[in-house]
């Protein structure tokens, strides 16, 4: 993600800011940083477009913090769509600005209004805010004189999704006319362009990708399953992929809770993240994933906007997202900072058209694949068992038991029984094959864009297993009512970790 020939020392940045960069371990500027930093330092208004994970925060943060005049008031205002993003951006700016003694304040809902106002009046130079709470403060005039010289709209396209445009227009009526305005976004939908025309003065546009695209470092696969097979498919894929850190995206809060419960029941260190949770709980979930205490975070789109967690090896789309931009954002949670990532999308045959749309808009190369069969899962489990047996140190107590049984039982018989004991909990059930086979996928691809999904028609193939007749074809979310995990057999106790 970097332009190796250039270093941060090539910009006119203060020694204190350069020290912050060194501490953060940033060596070379990313392409968007290389383009944006000089323009911001020149005082230009800017429209900057770059994929997620390309370092947009530092692209505006470094030059904005470098220009502080220390007026005793807020000089840089960053507006972000969500609380999580506000807290993340303010952490990053704090990290980069700490040696320049820059104080940042995060202003968002769910926290004490009076404390925020006090922090602002006590002389924070940088404010990171979400639109709703900011507007609330501005209307009540709680900040005293408020005249930031630099105003940044971060992740602007997300604000569109969340219907913040009116709030933003209101906010700008409280801001000084004389200001530098910067707009950063992963994508540039027409409404954001319109907003930019209203609030920016003679802006320069920079863009580091020619189109909305997903990173080349992310291998993308899709699986076509029936509604009632989703949970089982998800679990088989979790088992077979064995991710270091994963984020699974669901459509609804209820779906998040249900999948969370299913994974917890199977022994996964899983956490949930959605808008109905308290701010503190949300932060705990994010921290757990960051620290590696959780291996999978199950989230809604809204709650996870812009989340920056390093080392996410897998992104799961439990449901394919409806629009291509959401897909790009989700996939952007992995393959960050040049690391490799895997993105797995589950869809029903009804949702195949969404896949086609995402592929055509983003140019993403998403390959169809088949869910591991029960037999393959068994083999995988056997391999894991063998692996953990080989890694298991011999215990004193075990020798004692063996001694006590000497002469009563053949060694092979003993071994078999001991293994049986270990495997007892992992008897598998459910259908051998779930999801579309390769042949079925090929047929679906052939039917392609004009795929016709008449309601009530079986999406594909022959019905296997499960209750007979129409009852077996549940519509949306049917798996939840089928006892948590869609009638699957257990895939065994928690996979052995090595
Ligand atoms: P974006 O806003 O474009 O999605 P972020 O600003 O959140 O991206 O940056 C993504 C990650 O890359 C963060 O962890 C950030 O600390 C890191 N990062 C940003 N710029 C650099 C750089 N020049 N060198 C190394 N890491 C960087
Ligand atoms: Mg960002």
mmCIF file of C-alpha atoms in Angstrom, residues 167-433:
data_model
loop_
_atom_site.group_PDB
_atom_site.id
_atom_site.type_symbol
_atom_site.label_atom_id
_atom_site.label_comp_id
_atom_site.label_asym_id
_atom_site.label_seq_id
_atom_site.Cartn_x
_atom_site.Cartn_y
_atom_site.Cartn_z
ATOM 1 C CA UNK A 167 -27.745 17.091 9.714
ATOM 2 C CA UNK A 168 -24.560 17.874 7.823
ATOM 3 C CA UNK A 169 -26.143 20.769 5.973
ATOM 4 C CA UNK A 170 -27.337 22.113 9.314
ATOM 5 C CA UNK A 171 -23.899 21.663 10.884
ATOM 6 C CA UNK A 172 -22.265 23.697 8.151
ATOM 7 C CA UNK A 173 -24.496 26.678 8.937
ATOM 8 C CA UNK A 174 -22.691 26.861 12.313
ATOM 9 C CA UNK A 175 -19.185 26.666 10.846
ATOM 10 C CA UNK A 176 -17.058 29.631 9.738
ATOM 11 C CA UNK A 177 -17.194 30.506 6.019
ATOM 12 C CA UNK A 178 -13.426 30.911 6.027
ATOM 13 C CA UNK A 179 -12.242 27.351 6.393
ATOM 14 C CA UNK A 180 -10.485 24.506 4.632
ATOM 15 C CA UNK A 181 -12.850 21.619 3.889
ATOM 16 C CA UNK A 182 -11.758 18.072 3.101
ATOM 17 C CA UNK A 183 -13.985 15.222 2.021
ATOM 18 C CA UNK A 184 -12.701 11.654 2.254
ATOM 19 C CA UNK A 185 -14.637 8.687 0.982
ATOM 20 C CA UNK A 186 -14.174 5.160 -0.317
ATOM 21 C CA UNK A 187 -16.762 5.684 -3.042
ATOM 22 C CA UNK A 188 -18.243 8.785 -4.630
ATOM 23 C CA UNK A 189 -22.002 8.404 -5.153
ATOM 24 C CA UNK A 190 -23.719 11.334 -6.929
ATOM 25 C CA UNK A 191 -25.303 12.679 -3.735
ATOM 26 C CA UNK A 192 -21.905 12.998 -2.112
ATOM 27 C CA UNK A 193 -20.638 14.910 -5.160
ATOM 28 C CA UNK A 194 -23.606 17.253 -4.809
ATOM 29 C CA UNK A 195 -22.873 17.763 -1.132
ATOM 30 C CA UNK A 196 -19.225 18.432 -1.985
ATOM 31 C CA UNK A 197 -20.248 21.133 -4.462
ATOM 32 C CA UNK A 198 -22.177 22.869 -1.710
ATOM 33 C CA UNK A 199 -19.597 22.813 1.047
ATOM 34 C CA UNK A 200 -16.214 22.816 -0.725
ATOM 35 C CA UNK A 201 -14.540 25.776 -2.419
ATOM 36 C CA UNK A 202 -12.707 25.148 -5.659
ATOM 37 C CA UNK A 203 -11.670 21.655 -4.547
ATOM 38 C CA UNK A 204 -8.959 19.470 -6.038
ATOM 39 C CA UNK A 205 -9.979 15.853 -6.578
ATOM 40 C CA UNK A 206 -7.633 12.984 -5.966
ATOM 41 C CA UNK A 207 -8.436 9.351 -6.441
ATOM 42 C CA UNK A 208 -6.109 6.421 -6.000
ATOM 43 C CA UNK A 209 -8.234 3.763 -7.656
ATOM 44 C CA UNK A 210 -9.972 4.100 -10.973
ATOM 45 C CA UNK A 211 -13.090 2.339 -9.766
ATOM 46 C CA UNK A 212 -14.779 0.811 -6.754
ATOM 47 C CA UNK A 213 -12.718 -2.281 -6.396
ATOM 48 C CA UNK A 214 -11.913 -4.847 -3.816
ATOM 49 C CA UNK A 215 -8.314 -5.445 -2.864
ATOM 50 C CA UNK A 216 -6.311 -7.918 -4.931
ATOM 51 C CA UNK A 217 -5.023 -9.330 -1.670
ATOM 52 C CA UNK A 218 -8.440 -10.737 -0.796
ATOM 53 C CA UNK A 219 -9.405 -14.115 -2.253
ATOM 54 C CA UNK A 220 -13.174 -14.076 -2.694
ATOM 55 C CA UNK A 221 -15.475 -17.095 -2.833
ATOM 56 C CA UNK A 222 -19.212 -17.611 -2.802
ATOM 57 C CA UNK A 223 -21.419 -20.533 -1.804
ATOM 58 C CA UNK A 224 -25.022 -20.997 -2.875
ATOM 59 C CA UNK A 225 -27.110 -22.526 -0.095
ATOM 60 C CA UNK A 226 -30.743 -22.869 0.875
ATOM 61 C CA UNK A 227 -32.062 -20.651 3.628
ATOM 62 C CA UNK A 228 -32.185 -23.443 6.173
ATOM 63 C CA UNK A 229 -28.630 -24.467 5.317
ATOM 64 C CA UNK A 230 -27.023 -21.111 6.065
ATOM 65 C CA UNK A 231 -26.044 -21.756 9.681
ATOM 66 C CA UNK A 232 -24.716 -25.228 8.904
ATOM 67 C CA UNK A 233 -22.746 -23.921 5.928
ATOM 68 C CA UNK A 234 -21.313 -21.130 8.050
ATOM 69 C CA UNK A 235 -20.209 -23.575 10.723
ATOM 70 C CA UNK A 236 -18.669 -26.042 8.274
ATOM 71 C CA UNK A 237 -16.765 -23.198 6.638
ATOM 72 C CA UNK A 238 -15.579 -21.869 9.998
ATOM 73 C CA UNK A 239 -14.321 -25.347 10.876
ATOM 74 C CA UNK A 240 -12.589 -25.952 7.578
ATOM 75 C CA UNK A 241 -11.141 -22.452 7.169
ATOM 76 C CA UNK A 242 -9.988 -22.212 10.779
ATOM 77 C CA UNK A 243 -9.611 -18.405 10.656
ATOM 78 C CA UNK A 244 -7.235 -16.508 12.940
ATOM 79 C CA UNK A 245 -9.711 -13.681 13.246
ATOM 80 C CA UNK A 246 -12.998 -13.373 11.437
ATOM 81 C CA UNK A 247 -15.843 -10.932 11.052
ATOM 82 C CA UNK A 248 -19.226 -12.273 9.958
ATOM 83 C CA UNK A 249 -21.753 -9.800 8.619
ATOM 84 C CA UNK A 250 -25.466 -10.356 9.094
ATOM 85 C CA UNK A 251 -28.438 -8.407 7.818
ATOM 86 C CA UNK A 252 -30.277 -7.863 11.065
ATOM 87 C CA UNK A 253 -29.604 -7.556 14.766
ATOM 88 C CA UNK A 254 -31.678 -10.666 15.383
ATOM 89 C CA UNK A 255 -29.641 -12.599 12.888
ATOM 90 C CA UNK A 256 -26.467 -11.432 14.650
ATOM 91 C CA UNK A 257 -27.796 -12.663 17.988
ATOM 92 C CA UNK A 258 -28.906 -16.011 16.592
ATOM 93 C CA UNK A 259 -25.624 -16.759 14.819
ATOM 94 C CA UNK A 260 -23.718 -15.554 17.870
ATOM 95 C CA UNK A 261 -25.627 -18.010 20.075
ATOM 96 C CA UNK A 262 -25.079 -20.908 17.644
ATOM 97 C CA UNK A 263 -21.344 -20.298 17.533
ATOM 98 C CA UNK A 264 -21.070 -19.858 21.295
ATOM 99 C CA UNK A 265 -22.912 -23.149 21.764
ATOM 100 C CA UNK A 266 -20.261 -24.829 19.630
ATOM 101 C CA UNK A 267 -17.480 -23.424 21.765
ATOM 102 C CA UNK A 268 -16.302 -20.603 19.540
ATOM 103 C CA UNK A 269 -14.928 -17.466 21.164
ATOM 104 C CA UNK A 270 -17.548 -15.348 19.417
ATOM 105 C CA UNK A 271 -18.709 -11.790 20.100
ATOM 106 C CA UNK A 272 -21.630 -9.801 18.748
ATOM 107 C CA UNK A 273 -21.776 -6.190 17.577
ATOM 108 C CA UNK A 274 -24.956 -4.342 16.720
ATOM 109 C CA UNK A 275 -26.753 -1.099 17.338
ATOM 110 C CA UNK A 276 -29.009 -2.357 20.126
ATOM 111 C CA UNK A 277 -26.049 -3.072 22.355
ATOM 112 C CA UNK A 278 -24.759 -0.515 24.818
ATOM 113 C CA UNK A 279 -21.777 1.509 23.729
ATOM 114 C CA UNK A 280 -19.633 -0.137 26.407
ATOM 115 C CA UNK A 281 -20.565 -3.649 25.246
ATOM 116 C CA UNK A 282 -19.883 -2.711 21.652
ATOM 117 C CA UNK A 283 -16.444 -1.463 22.519
ATOM 118 C CA UNK A 284 -15.751 -4.637 24.519
ATOM 119 C CA UNK A 285 -16.638 -6.752 21.491
ATOM 120 C CA UNK A 286 -14.310 -4.767 19.258
ATOM 121 C CA UNK A 287 -11.516 -4.862 21.821
ATOM 122 C CA UNK A 288 -11.937 -8.632 22.234
ATOM 123 C CA UNK A 289 -11.406 -9.119 18.520
ATOM 124 C CA UNK A 290 -8.489 -6.699 18.465
ATOM 125 C CA UNK A 291 -6.749 -8.454 21.349
ATOM 126 C CA UNK A 292 -7.430 -11.891 19.900
ATOM 127 C CA UNK A 293 -9.681 -12.895 22.795
ATOM 128 C CA UNK A 294 -12.450 -13.404 20.287
ATOM 129 C CA UNK A 295 -11.881 -15.326 17.075
ATOM 130 C CA UNK A 296 -15.056 -14.164 15.406
ATOM 131 C CA UNK A 297 -17.098 -10.997 15.611
ATOM 132 C CA UNK A 298 -20.661 -11.208 14.305
ATOM 133 C CA UNK A 299 -21.871 -7.796 13.256
ATOM 134 C CA UNK A 300 -24.373 -5.742 11.355
ATOM 135 C CA UNK A 301 -23.119 -3.359 8.666
ATOM 136 C CA UNK A 302 -23.996 -0.236 10.553
ATOM 137 C CA UNK A 303 -22.204 -1.180 13.745
ATOM 138 C CA UNK A 304 -19.019 -2.057 11.956
ATOM 139 C CA UNK A 305 -18.549 0.864 9.590
ATOM 140 C CA UNK A 306 -14.893 1.539 9.055
ATOM 141 C CA UNK A 307 -13.752 -0.874 11.762
ATOM 142 C CA UNK A 308 -10.015 -1.201 11.656
ATOM 143 C CA UNK A 309 -8.837 -4.408 13.248
ATOM 144 C CA UNK A 310 -5.496 -5.742 12.122
ATOM 145 C CA UNK A 311 -5.057 -9.399 11.326
ATOM 146 C CA UNK A 312 -8.616 -10.167 10.213
ATOM 147 C CA UNK A 313 -8.003 -13.267 8.113
ATOM 148 C CA UNK A 314 -11.598 -13.887 7.044
ATOM 149 C CA UNK A 315 -14.711 -11.896 6.301
ATOM 150 C CA UNK A 316 -17.943 -13.877 6.100
ATOM 151 C CA UNK A 317 -21.040 -12.473 4.494
ATOM 152 C CA UNK A 318 -23.688 -14.544 6.193
ATOM 153 C CA UNK A 319 -26.043 -12.939 3.714
ATOM 154 C CA UNK A 320 -24.772 -11.335 0.551
ATOM 155 C CA UNK A 321 -25.149 -7.554 0.940
ATOM 156 C CA UNK A 322 -27.670 -5.861 -1.323
ATOM 157 C CA UNK A 323 -25.423 -3.217 -2.788
ATOM 158 C CA UNK A 324 -21.905 -3.407 -4.222
ATOM 159 C CA UNK A 325 -20.544 -0.610 -2.050
ATOM 160 C CA UNK A 326 -21.501 -2.421 1.097
ATOM 161 C CA UNK A 327 -19.725 -5.495 -0.254
ATOM 162 C CA UNK A 328 -16.582 -3.475 -0.876
ATOM 163 C CA UNK A 329 -16.708 -2.000 2.621
ATOM 164 C CA UNK A 330 -17.182 -5.368 4.261
ATOM 165 C CA UNK A 331 -14.423 -7.027 2.289
ATOM 166 C CA UNK A 332 -12.184 -4.099 3.169
ATOM 167 C CA UNK A 333 -12.068 -5.355 6.765
ATOM 168 C CA UNK A 334 -9.588 -8.014 5.651
ATOM 169 C CA UNK A 335 -6.506 -7.880 3.443
ATOM 170 C CA UNK A 336 -5.567 -4.600 5.121
ATOM 171 C CA UNK A 337 -2.124 -3.057 4.999
ATOM 172 C CA UNK A 338 -0.971 -5.525 2.353
ATOM 173 C CA UNK A 339 -1.890 -8.691 4.258
ATOM 174 C CA UNK A 340 -3.747 -11.544 2.583
ATOM 175 C CA UNK A 341 -7.380 -12.113 3.375
ATOM 176 C CA UNK A 342 -10.270 -14.397 2.477
ATOM 177 C CA UNK A 343 -13.829 -13.270 1.886
ATOM 178 C CA UNK A 344 -16.619 -15.833 1.943
ATOM 179 C CA UNK A 345 -20.148 -15.011 0.855
ATOM 180 C CA UNK A 346 -23.229 -17.138 1.427
ATOM 181 C CA UNK A 347 -26.171 -16.574 -0.862
ATOM 182 C CA UNK A 348 -29.357 -18.305 -1.881
ATOM 183 C CA UNK A 349 -30.074 -18.872 -5.550
ATOM 184 C CA UNK A 350 -32.604 -16.027 -5.274
ATOM 185 C CA UNK A 351 -29.739 -13.748 -4.339
ATOM 186 C CA UNK A 352 -27.600 -14.744 -7.315
ATOM 187 C CA UNK A 353 -28.562 -11.540 -9.126
ATOM 188 C CA UNK A 354 -27.034 -9.519 -6.255
ATOM 189 C CA UNK A 355 -23.815 -11.382 -6.807
ATOM 190 C CA UNK A 356 -23.881 -10.603 -10.529
ATOM 191 C CA UNK A 357 -24.448 -6.944 -9.748
ATOM 192 C CA UNK A 358 -21.577 -6.805 -7.274
ATOM 193 C CA UNK A 359 -19.321 -8.528 -9.775
ATOM 194 C CA UNK A 360 -20.194 -6.169 -12.573
ATOM 195 C CA UNK A 361 -19.979 -2.945 -10.547
ATOM 196 C CA UNK A 362 -16.796 -3.753 -8.651
ATOM 197 C CA UNK A 363 -15.094 -6.055 -11.131
ATOM 198 C CA UNK A 364 -14.450 -8.356 -8.201
ATOM 199 C CA UNK A 365 -13.352 -11.873 -8.999
ATOM 200 C CA UNK A 366 -15.618 -13.976 -6.776
ATOM 201 C CA UNK A 367 -15.325 -17.725 -7.356
ATOM 202 C CA UNK A 368 -18.133 -20.199 -6.755
ATOM 203 C CA UNK A 369 -17.233 -23.085 -4.453
ATOM 204 C CA UNK A 370 -18.876 -26.000 -2.669
ATOM 205 C CA UNK A 371 -19.465 -26.349 1.066
ATOM 206 C CA UNK A 372 -17.437 -29.238 2.539
ATOM 207 C CA UNK A 373 -19.509 -32.421 2.740
ATOM 208 C CA UNK A 374 -20.137 -34.200 6.000
ATOM 209 C CA UNK A 375 -17.580 -36.781 4.961
ATOM 210 C CA UNK A 376 -14.989 -34.115 4.344
ATOM 211 C CA UNK A 377 -15.819 -32.598 7.711
ATOM 212 C CA UNK A 378 -15.284 -36.006 9.349
ATOM 213 C CA UNK A 379 -11.902 -36.361 7.695
ATOM 214 C CA UNK A 380 -10.992 -32.876 8.822
ATOM 215 C CA UNK A 381 -12.027 -33.684 12.368
ATOM 216 C CA UNK A 382 -9.992 -36.893 12.276
ATOM 217 C CA UNK A 383 -6.969 -34.905 11.151
ATOM 218 C CA UNK A 384 -7.450 -32.410 13.950
ATOM 219 C CA UNK A 385 -7.836 -35.193 16.495
ATOM 220 C CA UNK A 386 -4.646 -36.869 15.283
ATOM 221 C CA UNK A 387 -2.911 -33.529 15.427
ATOM 222 C CA UNK A 388 -3.965 -32.805 18.973
ATOM 223 C CA UNK A 389 -3.156 -36.371 20.082
ATOM 224 C CA UNK A 390 0.371 -35.974 18.744
ATOM 225 C CA UNK A 391 0.708 -32.640 20.531
ATOM 226 C CA UNK A 392 -0.684 -33.973 23.828
ATOM 227 C CA UNK A 393 1.995 -34.458 26.507
ATOM 228 C CA UNK A 394 1.722 -37.769 28.420
ATOM 229 C CA UNK A 395 0.316 -37.413 31.927
ATOM 230 C CA UNK A 396 1.372 -39.332 35.050
ATOM 231 C CA UNK A 397 -2.245 -40.181 35.802
ATOM 232 C CA UNK A 398 -2.671 -41.765 32.403
ATOM 233 C CA UNK A 399 0.253 -44.137 33.007
ATOM 234 C CA UNK A 400 -1.334 -45.064 36.335
ATOM 235 C CA UNK A 401 -4.657 -45.973 34.721
ATOM 236 C CA UNK A 402 -2.863 -47.973 32.024
ATOM 237 C CA UNK A 403 -0.943 -49.896 34.682
ATOM 238 C CA UNK A 404 -4.134 -50.615 36.594
ATOM 239 C CA UNK A 405 -5.715 -52.053 33.436
ATOM 240 C CA UNK A 406 -2.745 -54.212 32.499
ATOM 241 C CA UNK A 407 -3.775 -57.768 31.742
ATOM 242 C CA UNK A 408 -7.471 -56.814 31.596
ATOM 243 C CA UNK A 409 -7.487 -55.394 28.095
ATOM 244 C CA UNK A 410 -5.506 -55.480 24.856
ATOM 245 C CA UNK A 411 -3.604 -52.270 24.134
ATOM 246 C CA UNK A 412 -5.375 -51.770 20.775
ATOM 247 C CA UNK A 413 -8.736 -52.250 22.422
ATOM 248 C CA UNK A 414 -7.814 -49.727 25.106
ATOM 249 C CA UNK A 415 -6.698 -47.201 22.506
ATOM 250 C CA UNK A 416 -9.925 -47.656 20.564
ATOM 251 C CA UNK A 417 -12.043 -47.119 23.651
ATOM 252 C CA UNK A 418 -10.041 -44.062 24.703
ATOM 253 C CA UNK A 419 -10.460 -42.573 21.230
ATOM 254 C CA UNK A 420 -14.168 -43.404 21.261
ATOM 255 C CA UNK A 421 -14.466 -41.490 24.493
ATOM 256 C CA UNK A 422 -12.847 -38.463 22.844
ATOM 257 C CA UNK A 423 -15.026 -38.767 19.760
ATOM 258 C CA UNK A 424 -18.297 -39.405 21.533
ATOM 259 C CA UNK A 425 -19.359 -35.798 21.465
ATOM 260 C CA UNK A 426 -18.533 -35.376 17.832
ATOM 261 C CA UNK A 427 -21.029 -37.753 16.223
ATOM 262 C CA UNK A 428 -22.171 -35.991 13.086
ATOM 263 C CA UNK A 429 -25.620 -35.718 11.664
ATOM 264 C CA UNK A 430 -27.361 -33.635 9.024
ATOM 265 C CA UNK A 431 -27.147 -33.984 5.271
ATOM 266 C CA UNK A 432 -23.876 -35.016 3.704
ATOM 267 C CA UNK A 433 -23.958 -32.361 1.029
#
